[in-house]
Coordinates of C-alpha atoms and ligand atoms in Angstrom, one line a residue:
X1 CA -32.8 -158.6 60.0
X2 CA -30.5 -156.2 61.9
X3 CA -27.4 -157.4 63.6
X4 CA -28.3 -155.5 66.8
X5 CA -31.1 -153.4 68.1
X6 CA -31.0 -151.4 71.3
X7 CA -34.6 -150.6 72.3
X8 CA -36.2 -148.1 74.6
X9 CA -33.2 -145.9 75.2
X10 CA -32.8 -142.2 76.1
X11 CA -30.9 -141.2 72.9
X12 CA -28.2 -138.6 73.2
X13 CA -27.1 -138.0 69.6
X14 CA -23.7 -136.5 70.5
X15 CA -24.5 -133.3 68.6
X16 CA -26.2 -131.6 71.5
X17 CA -29.9 -132.2 70.4
X18 CA -32.4 -132.7 73.2
X19 CA -32.6 -136.3 74.4
X20 CA -35.4 -138.4 73.0
X21 CA -36.7 -141.9 73.6
X22 CA -36.1 -144.4 70.9
X23 CA -34.3 -147.4 69.5
X24 CA -31.1 -147.8 67.5
X25 CA -30.2 -150.5 65.0
X26 CA -26.8 -151.6 64.0
X27 CA -25.8 -153.5 60.8
X28 CA -22.2 -154.5 59.8
X29 CA -20.7 -152.3 62.6
X30 CA -22.6 -149.1 61.6
X31 CA -25.7 -147.4 62.8
X32 CA -28.5 -148.4 60.5
X33 CA -31.5 -146.6 62.0
X34 CA -32.2 -144.3 64.9
X35 CA -35.7 -143.7 66.3
X36 CA -38.4 -146.2 66.0
X37 CA -36.9 -149.5 64.7
X38 CA -39.2 -152.2 63.6
X39 CA -38.4 -155.7 62.5
X40 CA -36.2 -158.5 63.9
X41 CA -32.7 -158.5 65.1
X42 CA -30.1 -161.2 65.7
X43 CA -29.4 -159.6 69.0
X44 CA -31.7 -157.3 71.0
X45 CA -31.0 -155.2 74.1
X46 CA -33.7 -153.7 76.2
X47 CA -32.2 -150.4 77.5
X48 CA -35.1 -150.0 79.9
X49 CA -34.8 -146.2 79.6
X50 CA -31.0 -146.0 80.2
X51 CA -29.1 -143.4 78.2
X52 CA -27.3 -144.2 74.9
X53 CA -24.7 -141.9 73.5
X54 CA -21.8 -142.2 71.1
X55 CA -18.7 -143.7 72.8
X56 CA -16.4 -141.2 74.5
X57 CA -13.5 -139.9 72.4
X58 CA -10.5 -139.4 74.7
X59 CA -8.3 -136.9 72.9
X60 CA -5.5 -136.7 75.4
X61 CA -3.9 -140.1 76.2
X62 CA -0.5 -141.6 76.5
X63 CA -1.2 -145.3 75.6
X64 CA 1.7 -145.4 73.0
X65 CA 3.7 -147.9 75.0
X66 CA 1.0 -149.8 76.9
X67 CA -1.0 -150.5 73.7
X68 CA 1.9 -152.6 72.4
X69 CA 1.4 -155.1 75.3
X70 CA -2.2 -154.4 76.2
X71 CA -4.5 -154.1 73.2
X72 CA -7.4 -153.5 75.6
X73 CA -5.9 -150.2 76.7
X74 CA -7.1 -150.9 80.2
X75 CA -9.0 -149.3 81.9
X76 CA -10.3 -146.8 79.3
X77 CA -12.9 -148.9 77.4
X78 CA -14.6 -150.0 80.6
X79 CA -15.0 -146.3 81.4
X80 CA -16.9 -145.7 78.1
X81 CA -14.0 -144.7 75.9
X82 CA -14.3 -146.1 72.3
X83 CA -11.6 -143.9 70.6
X84 CA -8.3 -142.8 72.1
X85 CA -5.9 -140.3 70.6
X86 CA -2.4 -141.4 71.7
X87 CA 1.0 -139.6 71.4
X88 CA 0.0 -136.3 73.1
X89 CA 2.6 -133.8 74.2
X90 CA 5.1 -135.2 71.6
X91 CA 5.9 -138.3 73.6
X92 CA 5.4 -141.1 71.1
X93 CA 7.6 -144.2 71.0
X94 CA 8.0 -143.9 67.2
X95 CA 10.0 -143.1 65.3
X96 CA 12.8 -144.7 67.4
X97 CA 16.1 -146.3 66.4
X98 CA 17.2 -149.4 68.2
X99 CA 20.1 -147.5 69.8
X100 CA 17.7 -144.8 71.3
X101 CA 15.2 -147.2 72.8
X102 CA 16.7 -147.1 76.3
X103 CA 16.8 -143.3 76.2
X104 CA 13.2 -143.0 75.0
X105 CA 12.1 -145.4 77.8
X106 CA 14.0 -143.5 80.5
X107 CA 12.5 -140.2 79.2
X108 CA 9.0 -141.7 79.5
X109 CA 9.7 -143.0 82.9
X110 CA 10.7 -139.5 84.1
X111 CA 8.2 -137.4 82.2
X112 CA 5.1 -139.6 82.2
X113 CA 5.6 -141.6 85.3
X114 CA 5.8 -145.0 83.6
X115 CA 7.8 -147.7 85.3
X116 CA 11.1 -148.4 83.5
X117 CA 10.9 -152.1 84.4
X118 CA 7.4 -152.3 82.9
X119 CA 8.5 -150.5 79.7
X120 CA 11.6 -152.7 79.3
X121 CA 9.5 -155.9 79.8
X122 CA 6.5 -154.7 77.9
X123 CA 7.1 -152.7 74.8
X124 CA 7.1 -154.6 71.5
X125 CA 9.7 -152.9 69.4
X126 CA 8.4 -154.2 66.0
X127 CA 8.9 -150.9 64.3
X128 CA 11.4 -148.1 63.7
X129 CA 9.3 -145.4 61.8
X130 CA 5.9 -144.0 62.7
X131 CA 4.3 -145.6 59.6
X132 CA 5.7 -149.0 60.8
X133 CA 4.3 -148.4 64.3
X134 CA 0.9 -147.6 62.8
X135 CA 1.1 -150.8 60.7
X136 CA 1.9 -152.7 63.9
X137 CA -1.1 -151.3 65.7
X138 CA -3.3 -152.2 62.8
X139 CA -1.9 -155.7 62.6
X140 CA -2.2 -156.4 66.3
X141 CA -5.6 -154.9 66.7
X142 CA -7.1 -153.1 69.7
X143 CA -10.4 -153.1 71.7
X144 CA -11.0 -149.4 70.9
X145 CA -10.3 -147.1 67.9
X146 CA -6.9 -145.4 68.0
X147 CA -5.5 -142.3 66.4
X148 CA -1.9 -141.4 66.8
X149 CA -0.1 -138.0 66.8
X150 CA 3.3 -137.6 65.3
X151 CA 5.4 -136.6 68.4
X152 CA 7.8 -133.8 68.2
X153 CA 10.2 -135.1 70.8
X154 CA 10.4 -138.5 69.2
X155 CA 11.1 -137.0 65.8
X156 CA 13.7 -134.7 67.3
X157 CA 15.5 -137.6 69.0
X158 CA 15.4 -139.6 65.8
X159 CA 17.1 -136.8 63.9
X160 CA 19.5 -135.5 66.6
X161 CA 20.1 -138.4 69.1
X162 CA 20.9 -137.3 72.6
X163 CA 21.7 -133.7 71.4
X164 CA 17.9 -133.3 71.0
X165 CA 17.7 -132.5 74.7
X166 CA 20.7 -130.1 74.5
X167 CA 20.5 -127.6 71.7
X168 CA 18.6 -125.9 68.9
X169 CA 18.4 -127.8 65.6
X170 CA 20.3 -126.7 62.5
X171 CA 18.3 -125.9 59.4
X172 CA 19.4 -129.3 57.9
X173 CA 18.1 -131.1 61.0
X174 CA 14.8 -129.2 60.8
X175 CA 14.5 -130.2 57.1
X176 CA 14.9 -133.9 58.1
X177 CA 12.3 -133.5 60.9
X178 CA 9.9 -132.0 58.3
X179 CA 10.4 -134.9 56.0
X180 CA 9.7 -137.4 58.8
X181 CA 6.6 -135.5 59.9
X182 CA 5.2 -135.3 56.4
X183 CA 5.8 -139.0 56.0
X184 CA 3.9 -139.7 59.3
X185 CA 1.0 -137.4 58.3
X186 CA 0.7 -139.2 55.0
X187 CA 0.7 -142.5 56.7
X188 CA -2.2 -141.5 59.0
X189 CA -1.0 -139.5 62.0
X190 CA -3.7 -137.2 63.3
X191 CA -1.5 -134.2 63.7
X192 CA 1.6 -132.9 65.4
X193 CA 2.0 -132.9 69.2
X194 CA 4.6 -131.0 71.3
X195 CA 5.4 -129.4 74.6
X196 CA 7.1 -126.3 75.8
X197 CA 6.1 -127.0 79.4
X198 CA 8.9 -126.8 82.1
X199 CA 7.1 -129.7 83.9
X200 CA 8.3 -131.9 81.1
X201 CA 11.7 -133.3 81.9
X202 CA 13.3 -136.5 80.8
X203 CA 16.1 -138.7 81.9
X204 CA 18.5 -137.0 84.4
X205 CA 16.3 -133.9 84.5
X206 CA 17.2 -132.9 81.0
X207 CA 14.3 -131.0 79.2
X208 CA 12.2 -133.1 76.9
X209 CA 13.6 -132.5 73.4
X210 CA 10.8 -130.3 72.0
X211 CA 11.5 -127.8 74.7
X212 CA 14.8 -127.0 72.9
X213 CA 13.0 -126.1 69.7
X214 CA 13.1 -122.4 68.7
X215 CA 10.2 -120.6 67.1
X216 CA 11.5 -121.2 63.6
X217 CA 11.5 -124.9 64.2
X218 CA 8.0 -124.9 65.5
X219 CA 6.9 -122.7 62.6
X220 CA 8.5 -125.1 60.1
X221 CA 7.0 -128.2 61.6
X222 CA 3.5 -126.8 61.9
X223 CA 3.9 -125.6 58.3
X224 CA 3.9 -129.3 57.3
X225 CA 0.3 -129.5 58.4
X226 CA -0.6 -126.9 55.8
X227 CA 1.5 -128.7 53.2
X228 CA -0.3 -132.0 54.0
X229 CA -3.6 -130.2 54.3
X230 CA -4.5 -132.2 57.4
X231 CA -3.9 -132.6 61.1
X232 CA -4.3 -130.9 64.4
X233 CA -1.4 -129.1 66.2
X234 CA -1.5 -129.9 69.9
X235 CA 0.8 -128.2 72.4
X236 CA 1.3 -128.3 76.1
X237 CA 2.2 -124.7 76.7
X238 CA 4.9 -123.4 78.9
X239 CA 4.8 -119.9 80.2
X240 CA 7.3 -118.6 77.6
X241 CA 5.0 -119.6 74.7
X242 CA 2.8 -116.6 74.1
X243 CA -0.7 -117.0 72.8
X244 CA -0.2 -114.6 69.8
X245 CA 2.6 -116.9 68.6
X246 CA 0.2 -119.8 68.7
X247 CA -2.5 -117.8 66.9
X248 CA 0.1 -117.1 64.2
X249 CA 0.7 -120.8 63.8
X250 CA -3.0 -121.4 63.4
X251 CA -3.2 -118.6 60.9
X252 CA -0.2 -119.7 58.9
X253 CA -1.1 -123.4 58.8
X254 CA -4.9 -123.0 58.6
X255 CA -5.1 -126.0 61.0
X256 CA -6.7 -126.2 64.4
X257 CA -4.4 -125.6 67.4
X258 CA -5.2 -127.3 70.7
X259 CA -3.6 -125.5 73.6
X260 CA -3.0 -127.6 76.8
X261 CA -3.1 -127.7 79.7
X262 CA -5.5 -125.1 81.0
X263 CA -5.8 -126.1 84.6
X264 CA -7.2 -123.7 87.1
X265 CA -4.9 -122.5 89.9
X266 CA -6.3 -121.0 93.1
X267 CA -3.1 -119.0 93.5
X268 CA -3.4 -117.4 90.1
X269 CA -7.1 -117.7 89.5
X270 CA -7.4 -115.5 86.4
X271 CA -4.6 -117.0 84.3
X272 CA -6.6 -119.7 82.5
X273 CA -9.5 -117.2 81.9
X274 CA -7.0 -114.8 80.3
X275 CA -5.8 -117.6 78.0
X276 CA -9.4 -118.6 77.2
X277 CA -10.2 -115.0 76.4
X278 CA -7.3 -114.7 74.0
X279 CA -8.4 -118.0 72.4
X280 CA -11.9 -116.6 72.0
X281 CA -10.6 -113.5 70.4
X282 CA -8.4 -115.5 68.0
X283 CA -11.5 -117.5 66.9
X284 CA -13.2 -114.2 66.3
X285 CA -10.4 -113.4 63.8
X286 CA -11.1 -116.7 62.1
X287 CA -8.2 -118.7 63.7
X288 CA -9.2 -122.0 65.1
X289 CA -7.7 -122.4 68.6
X290 CA -9.1 -124.5 71.5
X291 CA -8.2 -124.6 75.1
X292 CA -7.8 -128.1 76.5
X293 CA -9.4 -128.2 79.9
X294 CA -10.0 -131.0 82.4
X295 CA -13.2 -131.9 84.4
X296 CA -11.1 -133.6 87.1
X297 CA -9.3 -132.0 90.0
X298 CA -5.5 -132.6 89.4
X299 CA -4.4 -134.6 92.4
X300 CA -1.3 -136.7 92.6
X301 CA 0.1 -139.3 94.9
X302 CA 3.9 -139.2 95.0
X303 CA 7.0 -140.0 97.0
X304 CA 10.2 -138.0 97.0
X305 CA 11.8 -140.8 95.0
X306 CA 9.9 -139.4 92.0
X307 CA 8.5 -136.0 92.9
X308 CA 6.9 -135.0 89.6
X309 CA 4.9 -132.4 91.5
X310 CA 8.1 -130.4 92.2
X311 CA 10.2 -131.2 89.2
X312 CA 8.8 -128.3 87.1
X313 CA 10.2 -125.7 89.6
X314 CA 13.3 -123.9 88.5
X315 CA 14.7 -124.1 92.0
X316 CA 14.3 -127.9 91.9
X317 CA 16.6 -128.2 88.8
X318 CA 19.8 -128.8 90.8
X319 CA 18.2 -131.9 92.3
X320 CA 16.9 -133.3 89.0
X321 CA 20.1 -135.2 87.9
X322 CA 21.0 -136.5 91.4
X323 CA 20.4 -140.0 92.8
X324 CA 20.8 -141.8 96.1
X325 CA 22.9 -140.0 98.8
X326 CA 23.7 -137.0 96.6
X327 CA 20.0 -136.4 96.1
X328 CA 19.3 -136.7 99.8
X329 CA 22.1 -134.3 100.6
X330 CA 20.6 -131.8 98.2
X331 CA 17.2 -132.2 99.9
X332 CA 18.9 -131.3 103.2
X333 CA 20.6 -128.3 101.7
X334 CA 19.5 -125.0 103.3
X335 CA 20.2 -122.9 100.2
X336 CA 18.2 -125.3 98.0
X337 CA 15.3 -125.1 100.4
X338 CA 15.4 -121.4 100.5
X339 CA 15.4 -121.2 96.7
X340 CA 12.3 -123.3 96.6
X341 CA 10.5 -121.2 99.2
X342 CA 11.4 -118.1 97.4
X343 CA 10.2 -119.4 94.0
X344 CA 6.9 -120.6 95.6
X345 CA 6.3 -117.2 97.1
X346 CA 6.4 -115.6 93.6
X347 CA 3.3 -115.8 91.4
X348 CA 3.6 -117.9 88.2
X349 CA 1.4 -118.1 85.1
X350 CA 1.3 -121.8 85.2
X351 CA 2.8 -124.0 87.9
X352 CA 1.8 -127.5 89.1
X353 CA 2.5 -126.9 92.8
X354 CA 2.0 -123.5 94.3
X355 CA 2.9 -124.0 97.9
X356 CA -0.6 -124.8 99.0
X357 CA 0.5 -126.9 102.0
X358 CA -3.0 -127.3 103.3
X359 CA -3.7 -129.4 100.2
X360 CA -0.7 -131.8 100.6
X361 CA -1.5 -134.8 102.7
X362 CA 0.6 -137.5 104.2
X363 CA -1.2 -140.6 103.1
X364 CA -0.8 -142.8 106.2
X365 CA -1.5 -140.0 108.7
X366 CA -4.2 -138.3 106.6
X367 CA -3.0 -135.0 108.1
X368 CA -1.9 -132.2 105.8
X369 CA 1.6 -130.8 105.7
X370 CA 0.2 -127.5 107.0
X371 CA -1.2 -129.3 110.1
X372 CA 1.9 -131.4 110.6
X373 CA 4.2 -128.4 110.4
X374 CA 2.4 -126.8 113.4
X375 CA 4.2 -123.5 113.1
X376 CA 7.4 -124.9 111.5
X377 CA 8.2 -124.2 107.9
X378 CA 6.1 -126.6 105.7
X379 CA 8.7 -127.3 103.1
X380 CA 11.2 -128.3 105.8
X381 CA 8.5 -130.4 107.4
X382 CA 7.8 -132.3 104.2
X383 CA 11.4 -132.9 103.2
X384 CA 12.6 -133.8 106.7
X385 CA 9.7 -136.3 107.0
X386 CA 10.6 -137.9 103.7
X387 CA 14.3 -138.0 104.5
X388 CA 13.5 -139.7 107.9
X389 CA 11.6 -142.4 106.1
X390 CA 14.1 -143.1 103.3
X391 CA 12.0 -141.0 100.9
X392 CA 9.3 -143.7 101.1
X393 CA 6.6 -141.4 102.6
X394 CA 3.6 -141.3 100.3
X395 CA 2.1 -137.8 99.9
X396 CA -1.0 -136.8 98.0
X397 CA -1.3 -133.3 96.7
X398 CA -4.4 -131.6 95.4
X399 CA -2.6 -129.3 92.9
X400 CA -5.0 -127.6 90.5
X401 CA -8.5 -127.5 89.1
X402 CA -10.2 -127.9 92.5
X403 CA -12.3 -124.7 92.5
X404 CA -15.6 -126.0 91.1
X405 CA -17.1 -122.6 90.2
X406 CA -14.0 -121.8 88.1
X407 CA -13.8 -125.2 86.5
X408 CA -17.5 -125.1 85.7
X409 CA -17.0 -121.8 83.8
X410 CA -14.1 -123.5 81.9
X411 CA -16.2 -126.5 81.0
X412 CA -18.9 -124.3 79.5
X413 CA -16.6 -122.0 77.7
X414 CA -17.3 -121.9 73.9
X415 CA -13.6 -122.4 73.1
X416 CA -12.7 -125.1 75.5
X417 CA -12.2 -128.8 74.7
X418 CA -12.8 -131.4 77.5
X419 CA -9.5 -133.2 77.6
X420 CA -6.4 -134.0 79.6
X421 CA -7.2 -137.4 81.1
X422 CA -3.5 -138.4 80.5
X423 CA -4.7 -142.0 80.5
X424 CA -1.8 -144.4 80.2
X425 CA 0.6 -141.9 81.9
X426 CA 1.5 -140.9 85.5
X427 CA 0.5 -144.4 86.3
X428 CA 1.3 -144.4 90.1
X429 CA 0.3 -140.7 90.5
X430 CA -3.3 -140.6 89.5
X431 CA -5.9 -142.1 87.0
X432 CA -8.4 -139.9 85.3
X433 CA -9.2 -142.3 82.5
X434 CA -12.8 -142.1 83.8
X435 CA -13.1 -138.3 83.1
X436 CA -16.1 -138.8 80.8
X437 CA -18.1 -140.6 83.5
X438 CA -17.1 -137.9 85.9
X439 CA -18.4 -135.3 83.5
X440 CA -21.7 -137.2 83.1
X441 CA -22.1 -137.8 86.8
X442 CA -20.6 -135.1 88.8
X443 CA -20.8 -132.1 86.4
X444 CA -24.1 -133.0 84.8
X445 CA -26.2 -134.9 87.4
X446 CA -24.8 -133.6 90.7
X447 CA -23.9 -129.9 89.8
X448 CA -26.0 -129.3 86.7
X449 CA -23.2 -127.3 85.1
X450 CA -23.9 -129.1 81.7
X451 CA -27.0 -130.7 80.4
X452 CA -26.8 -134.4 79.6
X453 CA -27.0 -133.5 75.9
X454 CA -24.2 -130.9 76.2
X455 CA -22.0 -133.3 78.1
X456 CA -22.5 -136.1 75.5
X457 CA -21.5 -133.6 72.8
X458 CA -18.4 -132.4 74.7
X459 CA -17.3 -136.1 75.0
X460 CA -18.1 -137.3 71.4
X461 CA -19.4 -135.0 68.7
X462 CA -17.2 -132.1 69.7
X463 CA -13.8 -133.9 69.7
X464 CA -14.8 -135.7 66.6
X465 CA -15.3 -132.4 64.8
X466 CA -12.1 -130.8 66.2
X467 CA -9.9 -133.7 65.2
X468 CA -11.7 -134.5 61.9
X469 CA -12.7 -138.0 63.0
X470 CA -15.2 -138.6 60.3
X471 CA -18.2 -140.9 60.8
X472 CA -17.9 -141.1 64.6
X473 CA -19.1 -139.1 67.5
X474 CA -22.8 -139.1 66.6
X475 CA -25.8 -141.4 66.6
X476 CA -26.6 -141.1 62.9
X477 CA -27.3 -143.6 60.2
X478 CA -24.1 -144.5 58.4
X479 CA -21.9 -143.6 61.4
X480 CA -19.8 -146.3 63.1
X481 CA -21.5 -147.9 66.0
X482 CA -19.4 -146.7 68.8
X483 CA -21.8 -146.7 71.7
X484 CA -22.0 -146.1 75.5
X485 CA -25.1 -147.3 77.4
X486 CA -25.3 -145.9 80.9
X487 CA -27.6 -145.0 83.8
X488 CA -27.7 -141.2 84.1
X489 CA -29.0 -141.6 87.7
X490 CA -25.8 -143.5 88.8
X491 CA -23.0 -142.8 86.3
X492 CA -19.7 -141.8 87.7
X493 CA -16.2 -143.0 88.4
X494 CA -15.5 -145.4 91.3
X495 CA -12.6 -145.3 93.6
X496 CA -9.0 -145.5 92.3
X497 CA -7.2 -148.7 93.3
X498 CA -3.6 -149.7 93.3
X499 CA -2.9 -152.9 91.2
X500 CA 0.2 -154.7 90.2
X501 CA -0.8 -155.8 86.7
X502 CA 1.9 -154.0 84.6
X503 CA 4.6 -156.0 82.9
X504 CA 7.2 -157.1 85.5
X505 CA 4.5 -156.9 88.1
X506 CA 4.9 -153.2 88.4
X507 CA 2.2 -151.1 90.2
X508 CA -0.3 -148.6 88.9
X509 CA -3.5 -146.9 89.9
X510 CA -6.6 -148.1 88.0
X511 CA -10.1 -146.7 87.9
X512 CA -13.5 -148.3 87.9
X513 CA -16.8 -147.4 86.3
X514 CA -20.1 -146.8 88.0
X515 CA -23.4 -147.0 86.1
X516 CA -22.0 -148.3 82.7
X517 CA -24.2 -151.0 81.2
X518 CA -22.6 -151.5 77.8
X519 CA -19.9 -150.3 75.5
X520 CA -19.8 -151.2 71.8
X521 CA -16.9 -150.5 69.4
X522 CA -17.8 -150.7 65.7
X523 CA -20.9 -152.6 66.7
X524 CA -19.2 -155.2 68.8
X525 CA -19.9 -155.3 72.5
X526 CA -16.7 -155.1 74.6
X527 CA -18.2 -154.1 77.9
X528 CA -21.6 -155.5 79.2
X529 CA -23.5 -158.7 79.4
X530 CA -22.6 -160.1 76.1
X531 CA -19.1 -158.7 76.0
X532 CA -16.3 -160.5 74.1
X533 CA -12.6 -160.4 74.2
X534 CA -12.7 -159.3 70.6
X535 CA -10.5 -156.4 69.3
X536 CA -13.0 -154.5 67.1
X537 CA -11.2 -151.2 67.2
X538 CA -9.8 -149.6 64.1
X539 CA -6.7 -147.7 63.5
X540 CA -7.9 -144.3 62.3
X541 CA -5.8 -142.9 59.4
X542 CA -8.2 -140.7 57.4
X543 CA -9.2 -137.4 58.9
X544 CA -11.6 -134.9 57.4
X545 CA -10.0 -131.5 56.7
Ligands
LIG1 ZN1 0.1 -135.3 78.1

């Protein structure tokens, strides 16, 4: 007698094989049989022809803080995600000394748009080291499976304190970082994550710590992956980090390198394809690099109280540390505005906002800045409008990745990795936790850019193989029963809604699923008719080489 049988499904095996009709049996949390299943089951689900695929593996999330107060990692599991990789870009919350907690929370507030009040009220600080953090996650349980990066910025802060955001490390400090990283890898970290992106600024506008690392430090840390013979190196790349250097890291370490964030810019439309081409050539030389791409247009809601959209600009730097009246005075400053205009008029390899004023909307009026400007300068129009409304004006900007022909090419590229949901971060700016449903609905059903079998592979089998997540990401006997049952004719993501359910009643945007009929993690239903509040997720610590 099987624990569970799902009958009459369209089976997508997660490996890209053509879909086929059949049943799937689960015993003790694992797939027991795929195809025609006979015999009885304690629980039987008639799929009625709906599609069944391995649960989505979201390889770019920032649930590190939220997971300590919300073991359901809302809303990801309801959007089909059964495994989340946390700690991307180097922004973990472990290791962290008690005296640095406030600094780490303020950095997260700035860089990942997490409410400081929510972090202060919410984070359970039952750890200091990363191994202790992993133990805590394991003890407390989670609805979905979790894997955690060792975060470069956190390790740097642990070793250097506030100086981590100010200077290069000494060789003694690098040695201490290496020891901490090796300890984390041995305890079960999935790899090393970092950022060199100018968009990543912490408290007071200071660069996030990893941005101060020189090439020798990066080389030494990535070398730990070779020593440990495990782990992925993920990096959110700034313009000054050349692809040949990253290829060198892949060559020296023998480990996969995931290069984020390859988002398409209409103002510099070839840049991401040049990067992807270099990645393809590197693979031809036997070095495993992947370009992390997104299937969602990057759109953000923001106010000038926290203008993440502009904070990566060099010309915005003078405003970064300022608050209150001093900040407003800076926004009024002519020379400041001229500097921004001049920077935006120059091409950039990667820049979040590129002066596309016809894509910035004032939420309450629905008109774009280009329309409202009506002949005036658009930057002046936006800043003056915000200043007149005490900076409370809500803008929405369509920043990157909105050219569907270009994004379609990126999604099909042999060296791209569907990624970048940023779930758990930028909480009031956007919510792309439903990226997988968007891939299955928009890119597969509506646009036909991917077949259903390819999309299922991109969301499960592919990330499982890149990250060495063994025994997941395929519908195969012996594999863990992480499953998503959905209606291919309807699947998609619903509208984003503002809720006030964070600790301290703080707001965030949340996303809803369309066409999801069931989600199982390790054989336990967490979304669907017989869903429970159980926490069947496992902390993943073993990764195949
Ligand atoms: Zn990130």
